Every structure is written in structure tokens, then in C-alpha cells.
């Protein structure tokens, strides 16, 4: 038997040196079948499996090799390397110590032992970072750790979870998917897939992944908590939307407020909730609160066009035209549509109008005053500020009243002339006639 086994081993070695590891594996397996008590055959097959990145199987083979021969130095070394690749730093370190007992000057074992210590240190730092919610630090440590332990699912999952918590969903998804390709029942990977969907506001799909994770590992606390949060958040948000659709704005406002308290980490959903609450707020004429809510939404998601538009409208309604222009400019830069252009022009026009004299205010009439009302108001104000009425006053008062008298005259000149009034109402500069074409339409503003 042993000659036959040796023959298989030789053939395995030939394929191994040609880097044909699959064939080498087949021949080493034949050698083992022919002579199951030979440590070096297991050692060789372990080396082959390592080249094929099948570290779990390689670990079993190298453990079997050292069980058969405790002084088999290469067996201990390979076992250590497998442990290291799989992220078991303590076990790896024990194997390398064993090699160094057998051969104190073995430089490979010394080097790998240092790697095992470095790996333990990265794990320790990552643990500490996770506790402090410093997820960037954890990703950094796990990237370093994975250079040493390329096959460690645990490190990959921790990295993926932290990427999800940092909002780097595509990266997190791809790490989790890689693991699920190799191990479809990995509860942690299923949980991270769910987490990404949950944070991207695909709550129904997320719940399916959390449920699947719990099926694989019924005591998965994180998945249980996430499923509970996801369901509660969706229910509360839907309830708020339902109340809003039924014009029950007060109830909607309260439901959105309750939803916002469920999970402060869910940035995308919370941005939508703030924007929804702002919409309910505008219906309740809580304009300043609505502006604050839009700002909160934008702080969470600075590309959220709907929140900018909603805030800009609130700014228009509260006559904060400069702020409105700023928001509409941001929107128009992002999405150059005709509608957005129109909203921006309108805000720019209102801003321009707000900076000039308000002739309606000067006469004390509303914007929709009739010709008669304008005349009456003019007479009343002109009498009130006429210089003759203030001849006995101090020079300062005389000067002030004269200025007001002139303004009243100016206001009347514009508002009593239908053509000038229309142009004034449209925000055109009356003295700046270069701005208009023959039809009286604007060629350019601002």
C-alpha cells in the first residue's frame, strides 16, 4: 500500500509544483486513502487546500497531520497559518509557539507569531472603537486585520456592519453579498444586508432579511432589535401619511414626531419624516417650525431636493427672500428644470421688490386697492405730511415730514398711472428702462 501511496504523493507533488492545485488535491487524497496514517500526506493536502483558499478544510488536514506526528513542524506551522487566515489569533499563536519549541530559530514561525500578535491588537482596537461608536476606526482596523486574516468572516461582517453604520451602503452590501455567496446561511451577513436596506429606506425588504437572519440564528439580538425598530418605524410613518391624506394635519404632525423618536440612526427615513412633518407644519401655519424641520432634513441628507423646495416656499411665505433665493439656486444647480428656473426667477423678483420702496405701505393701502382708495389715501397722507402743517416743528421733524410728503407724491404718481402701476407690481425698475423690450416684457433680471 505504502508504495502505491508514495506514487500518488509523487504525482501530487508534480501537479503542485505546476500550480495545478485541483489535480494535486486529487492525488494527495488518493495517497491518504491508500495510507491514512501518514502525517506528511495530510500536510501536503493541507498546503494544497491553502493555495485553493479552502482554509477550514486545510485546518482539519493540518490538525490531523500533527495528531499523527506531534513533532511534524510543517504541520504545526500550517495549522497556525490556517488559524491566522481564519482570524483565530490566539490559536495561531499557540501553533507558532509549538514550532518555536521544536525549532527556536525558525524565522517563518517568528514572523507569523508577530502577525498573530498584531491581529490581536487590531481586534482589541476595533472592539474599543465599536464601543465608542468610532466606526471609521473599526473599518480601518478590520482592513488591516483582513490583510493577515483574509478568510475571516467575522472581520468581514464587522467591517460591513460599520460601513452600513457610516452610510457607505454599496460597500457594506458588497462585503455581505460576498459572504452570502460562500455561506448562504450566515445570519450576520443576512443581518447586514437587512441593515443596508433599512438605512436606505427599503423597510419591507429589510424586515425580510432580519427575519431570515433570525431563522438561521434565533438568538441574534441585533437582528431582533432591528426588525422591531423597522416594523415600528414603518407603521408609525404610514399612520402619519394616512392622517395627512385625510387632512388630519394635527394628528399627522404628532405621528411624524413619534416616528422620529424611534431610531435616530436611520438617517434617510428620518430626513423624510422631518420633511413630512414640515409639510404638515405648513398646513398648520407653523412656518418657522417647518423651516427648522426642513433644515433638519437637509442636515441629514444634503441632496434632498424636496426639503430645499419646501423650505424655500416657507421662506417665501415668511418674506425671507434672500434665503428663498439661496435654496432655489441650490435646487436649480442640482436639477435644471423649467419649473425650478421659474421658482428661482420668482424668488429673485420678490427679493428685488422687497429691497425697493413699498408704495402701498407709503400710502397705507393694500396691494389690491382700487383707484378711488388710492386717491383717498393719497389725499389723507399728503395732508398729514404737508410742510405747512409742520412749520412750527423743529428742523429735524420738518425735514422728516418733507421727505415723507415727497414719498407720498412719488407713490401716487406710480400707483395712479395704470401702466406704471402694472410695471411696479411686476417688480420692474421704473427708472431703468433699458430692462424692457418694446412689449414691456423683461429681457433680463438681476
Tab-separated table of C-alpha atoms in Angstrom:
chain	number	residue	atom	x	y	z
A	1	UNK	CA	0.000	0.000	0.000
A	2	UNK	CA	2.692	2.441	1.008
A	3	UNK	CA	4.472	2.213	-2.375
A	4	UNK	CA	1.204	2.938	-4.124
A	5	UNK	CA	0.588	5.808	-1.704
A	6	UNK	CA	4.102	7.188	-2.337
A	7	UNK	CA	3.388	7.050	-6.080
A	8	UNK	CA	0.215	9.098	-5.630
A	9	UNK	CA	2.121	11.565	-3.425
A	10	UNK	CA	4.843	11.988	-6.097
A	11	UNK	CA	2.186	12.688	-8.743
A	12	UNK	CA	0.530	15.157	-6.335
A	13	UNK	CA	3.903	16.913	-5.846
A	14	UNK	CA	4.370	17.178	-9.628
A	15	UNK	CA	0.957	18.844	-10.070
A	16	UNK	CA	1.597	21.054	-7.019
A	17	UNK	CA	4.847	22.374	-8.492
A	18	UNK	CA	2.980	23.115	-11.746
A	19	UNK	CA	0.448	25.056	-9.620
A	20	UNK	CA	-2.336	22.694	-10.703
A	21	UNK	CA	-3.734	22.536	-7.176
A	22	UNK	CA	-7.015	20.791	-8.005
A	23	UNK	CA	-5.180	17.822	-9.529
A	24	UNK	CA	-2.612	17.863	-6.709
A	25	UNK	CA	-5.514	17.701	-4.244
A	26	UNK	CA	-6.941	14.630	-6.029
A	27	UNK	CA	-3.624	12.735	-5.870
A	28	UNK	CA	-2.894	13.617	-2.250
A	29	UNK	CA	-6.406	12.382	-1.418
A	30	UNK	CA	-5.610	9.088	-3.180
A	31	UNK	CA	-2.368	8.855	-1.179
A	32	UNK	CA	-4.291	9.407	2.081
A	33	UNK	CA	-6.893	6.795	1.114
A	34	UNK	CA	-4.083	4.323	0.422
A	35	UNK	CA	-2.184	5.150	3.622
A	36	UNK	CA	-4.422	7.008	6.147
A	37	UNK	CA	-1.812	7.120	8.918
A	38	UNK	CA	0.851	9.152	7.094
A	39	UNK	CA	1.169	12.679	8.555
A	40	UNK	CA	3.024	14.189	5.579
A	41	UNK	CA	0.217	13.317	3.135
A	42	UNK	CA	-2.224	15.320	5.241
A	43	UNK	CA	0.399	18.057	5.457
A	44	UNK	CA	0.718	18.175	1.677
A	45	UNK	CA	-3.021	18.195	1.138
A	46	UNK	CA	-3.313	20.993	3.723
A	47	UNK	CA	-0.763	23.055	1.741
A	48	UNK	CA	-2.787	22.473	-1.442
A	49	UNK	CA	-6.061	23.470	0.220
A	50	UNK	CA	-4.376	26.637	1.483
A	51	UNK	CA	-3.379	27.504	-2.087
A	52	UNK	CA	-7.043	26.966	-3.043
A	53	UNK	CA	-8.047	29.297	-0.149
A	54	UNK	CA	-10.042	26.475	1.452
A	55	UNK	CA	-8.667	27.261	4.902
A	56	UNK	CA	-11.251	25.432	7.011
A	57	UNK	CA	-10.526	22.114	5.271
A	58	UNK	CA	-6.779	22.879	5.305
A	59	UNK	CA	-7.029	23.420	9.068
A	60	UNK	CA	-8.609	19.976	9.555
A	61	UNK	CA	-5.891	18.321	7.473
A	62	UNK	CA	-3.025	20.047	9.297
A	63	UNK	CA	-4.606	19.185	12.666
A	64	UNK	CA	-4.857	15.550	11.574
A	65	UNK	CA	-1.179	15.675	10.474
A	66	UNK	CA	0.058	16.845	13.908
A	67	UNK	CA	-2.245	14.371	15.669
A	68	UNK	CA	-0.420	11.614	13.769
A	69	UNK	CA	3.006	13.187	14.404
A	70	UNK	CA	3.362	15.798	17.142
A	71	UNK	CA	6.899	16.645	16.028
A	72	UNK	CA	5.765	17.431	12.461
A	73	UNK	CA	6.962	21.028	12.372
A	74	UNK	CA	5.425	21.982	8.995
A	75	UNK	CA	2.097	20.592	10.226
A	76	UNK	CA	2.114	22.958	13.241
A	77	UNK	CA	3.177	25.862	11.009
A	78	UNK	CA	0.368	25.210	8.533
A	79	UNK	CA	-2.192	24.797	11.300
A	80	UNK	CA	-1.079	28.172	12.672
A	81	UNK	CA	-1.344	29.820	9.259
A	82	UNK	CA	-4.849	28.422	8.773
A	83	UNK	CA	-5.917	29.689	12.184
A	84	UNK	CA	-4.439	33.082	11.295
A	85	UNK	CA	-6.234	33.256	7.930
A	86	UNK	CA	-9.482	32.361	9.672
A	87	UNK	CA	-8.922	35.102	12.273
A	88	UNK	CA	-8.172	32.868	15.306
A	89	UNK	CA	-5.113	34.762	16.538
A	90	UNK	CA	-4.815	33.005	19.920
A	91	UNK	CA	-4.937	29.513	18.429
A	92	UNK	CA	-2.482	30.580	15.698
A	93	UNK	CA	-0.071	31.901	18.307
A	94	UNK	CA	-0.157	28.561	20.190
A	95	UNK	CA	0.791	26.716	16.983
A	96	UNK	CA	3.698	29.045	16.222
A	97	UNK	CA	4.971	28.682	19.822
A	98	UNK	CA	4.915	24.920	19.285
A	99	UNK	CA	7.023	25.323	16.112
A	100	UNK	CA	9.485	27.525	18.029
A	101	UNK	CA	9.761	24.869	20.766
A	102	UNK	CA	10.700	22.355	18.074
A	103	UNK	CA	12.986	24.788	16.218
A	104	UNK	CA	13.718	28.048	18.152
A	105	UNK	CA	15.388	29.753	15.171
A	106	UNK	CA	12.509	29.190	12.717
A	107	UNK	CA	12.202	32.662	11.170
A	108	UNK	CA	8.850	31.940	9.488
A	109	UNK	CA	7.276	30.999	12.828
A	110	UNK	CA	8.793	34.109	14.458
A	111	UNK	CA	7.378	36.317	11.701
A	112	UNK	CA	3.928	34.681	11.762
A	113	UNK	CA	3.838	34.913	15.551
A	114	UNK	CA	4.310	38.678	15.249
A	115	UNK	CA	1.394	38.729	12.770
A	116	UNK	CA	-0.769	36.867	15.284
A	117	UNK	CA	0.067	39.492	17.954
A	118	UNK	CA	-0.691	42.324	15.502
A	119	UNK	CA	-4.022	40.680	14.696
A	120	UNK	CA	-4.963	40.517	18.391
A	121	UNK	CA	-4.103	44.198	18.724
A	122	UNK	CA	-6.311	45.162	15.733
A	123	UNK	CA	-9.168	43.174	17.257
A	124	UNK	CA	-8.713	44.922	20.586
A	125	UNK	CA	-8.653	48.382	18.950
A	126	UNK	CA	-11.718	47.547	16.845
A	127	UNK	CA	-13.636	46.396	19.924
A	128	UNK	CA	-12.789	49.597	21.708
A	129	UNK	CA	-13.707	51.684	18.638
A	130	UNK	CA	-17.067	49.942	18.237
A	131	UNK	CA	-17.911	50.654	21.876
A	132	UNK	CA	-17.143	54.332	21.284
A	133	UNK	CA	-19.177	54.300	18.019
A	134	UNK	CA	-15.999	55.263	16.138
A	135	UNK	CA	-16.960	53.149	13.128
A	136	UNK	CA	-14.272	54.614	10.878
A	137	UNK	CA	-11.623	53.352	13.264
A	138	UNK	CA	-13.205	49.878	13.223
A	139	UNK	CA	-13.189	49.780	9.402
A	140	UNK	CA	-9.524	50.847	9.435
A	141	UNK	CA	-8.616	48.082	11.942
A	142	UNK	CA	-10.599	45.450	10.053
A	143	UNK	CA	-8.931	46.356	6.745
A	144	UNK	CA	-5.556	45.828	8.414
A	145	UNK	CA	-6.742	42.630	10.105
A	146	UNK	CA	-8.100	41.206	6.828
A	147	UNK	CA	-4.663	41.549	5.217
A	148	UNK	CA	-3.495	38.998	7.826
A	149	UNK	CA	-6.747	37.024	8.082
A	150	UNK	CA	-8.165	37.097	4.552
A	151	UNK	CA	-10.688	34.296	5.176
A	152	UNK	CA	-12.162	35.599	8.423
A	153	UNK	CA	-15.921	36.052	8.020
A	154	UNK	CA	-16.180	37.623	11.449
A	155	UNK	CA	-13.893	40.534	10.492
A	156	UNK	CA	-15.625	40.998	7.141
A	157	UNK	CA	-19.015	41.173	8.847
A	158	UNK	CA	-17.822	43.664	11.443
A	159	UNK	CA	-16.395	45.813	8.651
A	160	UNK	CA	-19.653	45.552	6.668
A	161	UNK	CA	-21.767	46.473	9.696
A	162	UNK	CA	-19.610	49.548	10.355
A	163	UNK	CA	-19.733	50.568	6.681
A	164	UNK	CA	-23.537	50.398	6.924
A	165	UNK	CA	-23.493	52.485	10.106
A	166	UNK	CA	-21.285	55.031	8.289
A	167	UNK	CA	-23.808	55.234	5.445
A	168	UNK	CA	-21.478	53.510	2.959
A	169	UNK	CA	-24.213	51.102	1.845
A	170	UNK	CA	-22.915	49.858	-1.529
A	171	UNK	CA	-19.595	48.823	0.067
A	172	UNK	CA	-21.361	47.167	3.004
A	173	UNK	CA	-23.745	45.346	0.640
A	174	UNK	CA	-20.905	44.011	-1.455
A	175	UNK	CA	-18.992	42.621	1.570
A	176	UNK	CA	-22.156	40.956	2.931
A	177	UNK	CA	-23.044	39.531	-0.503
A	178	UNK	CA	-19.548	38.033	-0.868
A	179	UNK	CA	-20.032	36.146	2.374
A	180	UNK	CA	-23.560	35.017	1.480
A	181	UNK	CA	-22.226	33.625	-1.814
A	182	UNK	CA	-19.910	31.365	0.190
A	183	UNK	CA	-22.274	30.771	3.089
A	184	UNK	CA	-25.940	31.461	2.361
A	185	UNK	CA	-26.965	30.762	5.954
A	186	UNK	CA	-24.645	33.311	7.590
A	187	UNK	CA	-27.025	35.122	9.944
A	188	UNK	CA	-24.654	38.080	10.449
A	189	UNK	CA	-24.357	38.663	6.701
A	190	UNK	CA	-28.149	38.466	6.333
A	191	UNK	CA	-28.472	40.991	9.158
A	192	UNK	CA	-26.043	43.422	7.469
A	193	UNK	CA	-27.889	43.093	4.123
A	194	UNK	CA	-31.074	43.969	6.014
A	195	UNK	CA	-29.373	46.862	7.772
A	196	UNK	CA	-28.310	48.403	4.443
A	197	UNK	CA	-31.838	48.144	3.044
A	198	UNK	CA	-33.275	49.524	6.288
A	199	UNK	CA	-30.972	52.543	6.205
A	200	UNK	CA	-31.803	53.120	2.542
A	201	UNK	CA	-35.484	53.320	3.490
A	202	UNK	CA	-36.447	49.965	1.885
A	203	UNK	CA	-38.011	48.896	5.144
A	204	UNK	CA	-40.210	45.990	3.942
A	205	UNK	CA	-37.290	44.258	2.208
A	206	UNK	CA	-35.074	44.887	5.237
A	207	UNK	CA	-37.532	43.141	7.557
A	208	UNK	CA	-37.425	40.037	5.309
A	209	UNK	CA	-33.633	39.823	5.781
A	210	UNK	CA	-33.868	40.329	9.553
A	211	UNK	CA	-36.480	37.568	9.757
A	212	UNK	CA	-34.252	35.269	7.679
A	213	UNK	CA	-31.286	36.034	9.957
A	214	UNK	CA	-33.421	35.126	12.975
A	215	UNK	CA	-34.445	31.886	11.293
A	216	UNK	CA	-30.745	30.962	10.975
A	217	UNK	CA	-29.832	32.217	14.462
A	218	UNK	CA	-32.900	32.606	16.708
A	219	UNK	CA	-30.906	34.425	19.418
A	220	UNK	CA	-29.472	37.107	17.060
A	221	UNK	CA	-30.181	40.115	19.305
A	222	UNK	CA	-29.210	42.780	16.757
A	223	UNK	CA	-31.491	41.319	14.102
A	224	UNK	CA	-34.372	41.078	16.585
A	225	UNK	CA	-33.959	44.718	17.657
A	226	UNK	CA	-33.566	45.925	14.058
A	227	UNK	CA	-36.699	44.032	12.963
A	228	UNK	CA	-38.659	45.565	15.823
A	229	UNK	CA	-37.430	49.098	15.030
A	230	UNK	CA	-38.054	48.680	11.309
A	231	UNK	CA	-41.630	47.491	11.821
A	232	UNK	CA	-42.399	50.228	14.366
A	233	UNK	CA	-40.913	52.937	12.153
A	234	UNK	CA	-42.829	51.847	9.068
A	235	UNK	CA	-46.113	51.530	10.974
A	236	UNK	CA	-45.789	54.999	12.521
A	237	UNK	CA	-44.748	56.645	9.247
A	238	UNK	CA	-47.635	55.003	7.358
A	239	UNK	CA	-50.053	56.116	10.081
A	240	UNK	CA	-48.789	59.699	9.736
A	241	UNK	CA	-49.139	59.607	5.938
A	242	UNK	CA	-52.666	58.237	6.288
A	243	UNK	CA	-53.663	61.029	8.686
A	244	UNK	CA	-52.131	63.623	6.332
A	245	UNK	CA	-54.059	62.264	3.328
A	246	UNK	CA	-57.249	62.556	5.373
A	247	UNK	CA	-56.422	66.234	6.061
A	248	UNK	CA	-55.885	65.475	9.726
A	249	UNK	CA	-52.724	67.594	9.890
A	250	UNK	CA	-52.528	67.875	13.663
A	251	UNK	CA	-52.553	64.082	14.067
A	252	UNK	CA	-50.063	63.644	11.207
A	253	UNK	CA	-47.723	66.145	12.868
A	254	UNK	CA	-47.792	64.184	16.143
A	255	UNK	CA	-47.349	60.803	14.434
A	256	UNK	CA	-44.299	62.032	12.496
A	257	UNK	CA	-42.893	63.368	15.783
A	258	UNK	CA	-43.357	59.942	17.405
A	259	UNK	CA	-41.783	58.199	14.389
A	260	UNK	CA	-38.726	60.455	14.643
A	261	UNK	CA	-38.072	59.181	18.171
A	262	UNK	CA	-37.880	55.502	17.137
A	263	UNK	CA	-34.387	55.260	15.630
A	264	UNK	CA	-32.069	58.285	15.489
A	265	UNK	CA	-29.586	56.239	13.398
A	266	UNK	CA	-31.914	55.875	10.421
A	267	UNK	CA	-30.814	58.989	8.556
A	268	UNK	CA	-32.718	58.520	5.293
A	269	UNK	CA	-36.084	57.689	6.825
A	270	UNK	CA	-35.723	60.442	9.420
A	271	UNK	CA	-34.912	63.002	6.705
A	272	UNK	CA	-38.206	62.045	5.022
A	273	UNK	CA	-40.046	62.217	8.345
A	274	UNK	CA	-38.732	65.733	9.036
A	275	UNK	CA	-39.802	66.809	5.557
A	276	UNK	CA	-43.242	65.217	6.048
A	277	UNK	CA	-43.623	66.951	9.402
A	278	UNK	CA	-42.644	70.240	7.747
A	279	UNK	CA	-45.413	69.696	5.180
A	280	UNK	CA	-47.933	69.095	7.962
A	281	UNK	CA	-46.479	72.127	9.772
A	282	UNK	CA	-47.104	74.422	6.786
A	283	UNK	CA	-50.729	73.279	6.711
A	284	UNK	CA	-50.958	74.222	10.398
A	285	UNK	CA	-49.242	77.586	9.630
A	286	UNK	CA	-46.283	76.625	11.863
A	287	UNK	CA	-43.956	78.139	9.278
A	288	UNK	CA	-40.910	78.707	11.471
A	289	UNK	CA	-41.066	75.147	12.796
A	290	UNK	CA	-41.490	73.920	9.219
A	291	UNK	CA	-38.327	75.790	8.222
A	292	UNK	CA	-36.477	74.165	11.144
A	293	UNK	CA	-37.740	70.709	10.137
A	294	UNK	CA	-36.595	71.194	6.540
A	295	UNK	CA	-33.193	72.281	7.831
A	296	UNK	CA	-33.026	69.125	9.977
A	297	UNK	CA	-33.893	67.017	6.916
A	298	UNK	CA	-31.182	68.756	4.856
A	299	UNK	CA	-28.642	68.263	7.646
A	300	UNK	CA	-29.315	64.519	7.448
A	301	UNK	CA	-29.380	64.403	3.640
A	302	UNK	CA	-27.938	67.453	1.890
A	303	UNK	CA	-29.073	66.233	-1.533
A	304	UNK	CA	-32.751	66.160	-0.534
A	305	UNK	CA	-34.352	68.400	-3.189
A	306	UNK	CA	-37.868	68.146	-1.752
A	307	UNK	CA	-36.682	69.576	1.585
A	308	UNK	CA	-34.981	72.546	-0.136
A	309	UNK	CA	-38.145	73.255	-2.143
A	310	UNK	CA	-40.368	73.014	0.920
A	311	UNK	CA	-38.047	75.302	2.934
A	312	UNK	CA	-37.792	77.811	0.094
A	313	UNK	CA	-41.598	78.012	-0.088
A	314	UNK	CA	-41.732	78.656	3.672
A	315	UNK	CA	-39.103	81.379	3.255
A	316	UNK	CA	-41.246	82.950	0.520
A	317	UNK	CA	-44.325	82.806	2.766
A	318	UNK	CA	-42.421	84.493	5.606
A	319	UNK	CA	-40.889	87.083	3.220
A	320	UNK	CA	-37.309	85.851	3.799
A	321	UNK	CA	-36.499	86.258	0.135
A	322	UNK	CA	-32.701	86.082	0.293
A	323	UNK	CA	-32.907	82.665	1.962
A	324	UNK	CA	-35.521	81.548	-0.564
A	325	UNK	CA	-33.268	82.594	-3.464
A	326	UNK	CA	-30.377	80.689	-1.913
A	327	UNK	CA	-32.443	77.474	-1.659
A	328	UNK	CA	-33.893	77.785	-5.160
A	329	UNK	CA	-30.396	78.392	-6.554
A	330	UNK	CA	-29.214	75.155	-4.904
A	331	UNK	CA	-32.184	73.273	-6.378
A	332	UNK	CA	-31.697	74.736	-9.851
A	333	UNK	CA	-27.972	73.878	-9.819
A	334	UNK	CA	-28.871	70.285	-8.985
A	335	UNK	CA	-31.864	69.867	-11.310
A	336	UNK	CA	-32.040	72.370	-14.139
A	337	UNK	CA	-35.757	72.084	-14.941
A	338	UNK	CA	-38.016	74.862	-16.276
A	339	UNK	CA	-40.107	74.674	-13.105
A	340	UNK	CA	-37.073	75.193	-10.879
A	341	UNK	CA	-35.885	78.053	-13.077
A	342	UNK	CA	-39.312	79.677	-12.805
A	343	UNK	CA	-39.330	79.358	-8.988
A	344	UNK	CA	-35.846	80.873	-8.779
A	345	UNK	CA	-36.813	83.843	-11.036
A	346	UNK	CA	-39.918	84.441	-8.935
A	347	UNK	CA	-37.904	84.483	-5.709
A	348	UNK	CA	-35.293	86.783	-7.256
A	349	UNK	CA	-38.090	89.114	-8.331
A	350	UNK	CA	-39.645	89.151	-4.859
A	351	UNK	CA	-36.221	89.827	-3.338
A	352	UNK	CA	-35.747	92.743	-5.724
A	353	UNK	CA	-39.215	94.096	-4.927
A	354	UNK	CA	-38.552	93.796	-1.195
A	355	UNK	CA	-35.479	95.993	-1.481
A	356	UNK	CA	-37.233	98.992	-3.022
A	357	UNK	CA	-39.819	101.341	-1.557
A	358	UNK	CA	-43.188	99.793	-0.878
A	359	UNK	CA	-45.509	102.420	-2.317
A	360	UNK	CA	-48.587	100.631	-0.979
A	361	UNK	CA	-47.174	100.889	2.526
A	362	UNK	CA	-46.320	104.569	1.966
A	363	UNK	CA	-49.985	105.270	1.166
A	364	UNK	CA	-51.253	102.811	3.792
A	365	UNK	CA	-53.341	100.735	1.357
A	366	UNK	CA	-53.449	97.056	0.433
A	367	UNK	CA	-51.982	95.629	-2.779
A	368	UNK	CA	-55.490	95.227	-4.243
A	369	UNK	CA	-56.630	98.816	-3.540
A	370	UNK	CA	-58.958	100.433	-6.151
A	371	UNK	CA	-58.214	103.737	-7.939
A	372	UNK	CA	-60.590	105.508	-5.584
A	373	UNK	CA	-58.994	104.055	-2.461
A	374	UNK	CA	-55.564	105.077	-3.733
A	375	UNK	CA	-56.767	108.677	-4.354
A	376	UNK	CA	-58.385	108.919	-0.927
A	377	UNK	CA	-55.323	107.535	0.794
A	378	UNK	CA	-53.104	109.939	-1.144
A	379	UNK	CA	-55.131	112.990	-0.075
A	380	UNK	CA	-55.147	111.870	3.544
A	381	UNK	CA	-51.383	111.198	3.669
A	382	UNK	CA	-50.470	114.309	1.676
A	383	UNK	CA	-52.384	116.465	4.176
A	384	UNK	CA	-50.816	114.614	7.078
A	385	UNK	CA	-47.228	115.270	5.936
A	386	UNK	CA	-47.744	118.673	4.186
A	387	UNK	CA	-44.881	121.082	5.111
A	388	UNK	CA	-47.437	123.838	6.064
A	389	UNK	CA	-48.740	121.603	8.843
A	390	UNK	CA	-45.293	121.324	10.402
A	391	UNK	CA	-43.979	124.916	10.056
A	392	UNK	CA	-43.784	125.268	13.841
A	393	UNK	CA	-41.880	121.979	14.365
A	394	UNK	CA	-38.128	121.516	14.889
A	395	UNK	CA	-35.934	121.489	11.754
A	396	UNK	CA	-35.414	117.709	12.156
A	397	UNK	CA	-39.147	116.991	12.215
A	398	UNK	CA	-39.711	119.397	9.275
A	399	UNK	CA	-37.075	117.559	7.260
A	400	UNK	CA	-38.569	114.144	8.091
A	401	UNK	CA	-42.118	115.235	7.180
A	402	UNK	CA	-40.922	116.793	3.924
A	403	UNK	CA	-39.270	113.510	2.988
A	404	UNK	CA	-42.469	111.617	3.748
A	405	UNK	CA	-44.534	114.174	1.756
A	406	UNK	CA	-42.283	113.570	-1.286
A	407	UNK	CA	-42.601	109.794	-0.908
A	408	UNK	CA	-46.408	110.086	-0.816
A	409	UNK	CA	-46.273	112.092	-4.063
A	410	UNK	CA	-43.957	109.540	-5.638
A	411	UNK	CA	-46.209	106.667	-4.571
A	412	UNK	CA	-49.270	108.375	-6.031
A	413	UNK	CA	-47.519	109.141	-9.337
A	414	UNK	CA	-46.752	105.448	-9.800
A	415	UNK	CA	-49.906	103.836	-8.426
A	416	UNK	CA	-52.359	106.208	-10.128
A	417	UNK	CA	-50.874	105.526	-13.568
A	418	UNK	CA	-52.177	102.122	-14.737
A	419	UNK	CA	-49.126	101.370	-16.927
A	420	UNK	CA	-46.601	102.349	-14.274
A	421	UNK	CA	-48.593	100.503	-11.630
A	422	UNK	CA	-48.524	97.234	-13.641
A	423	UNK	CA	-44.779	97.517	-14.119
A	424	UNK	CA	-44.274	98.381	-10.458
A	425	UNK	CA	-46.413	95.372	-9.438
A	426	UNK	CA	-44.313	93.130	-11.681
A	427	UNK	CA	-41.171	94.262	-9.934
A	428	UNK	CA	-39.689	96.259	-12.807
A	429	UNK	CA	-37.387	99.193	-12.090
A	430	UNK	CA	-39.273	102.191	-13.396
A	431	UNK	CA	-36.230	104.367	-13.878
A	432	UNK	CA	-34.304	101.526	-15.509
A	433	UNK	CA	-35.994	101.407	-18.901
A	434	UNK	CA	-33.103	99.554	-20.531
A	435	UNK	CA	-34.528	96.431	-18.949
A	436	UNK	CA	-37.638	96.219	-21.111
A	437	UNK	CA	-38.253	95.421	-24.731
A	438	UNK	CA	-40.996	97.048	-26.805
A	439	UNK	CA	-43.717	94.862	-25.349
A	440	UNK	CA	-42.845	95.924	-21.834
A	441	UNK	CA	-41.649	92.394	-21.053
A	442	UNK	CA	-38.418	91.886	-19.183
A	443	UNK	CA	-35.354	90.879	-21.192
A	444	UNK	CA	-33.248	90.142	-18.169
A	445	UNK	CA	-33.457	90.493	-14.459
A	446	UNK	CA	-30.744	90.739	-11.879
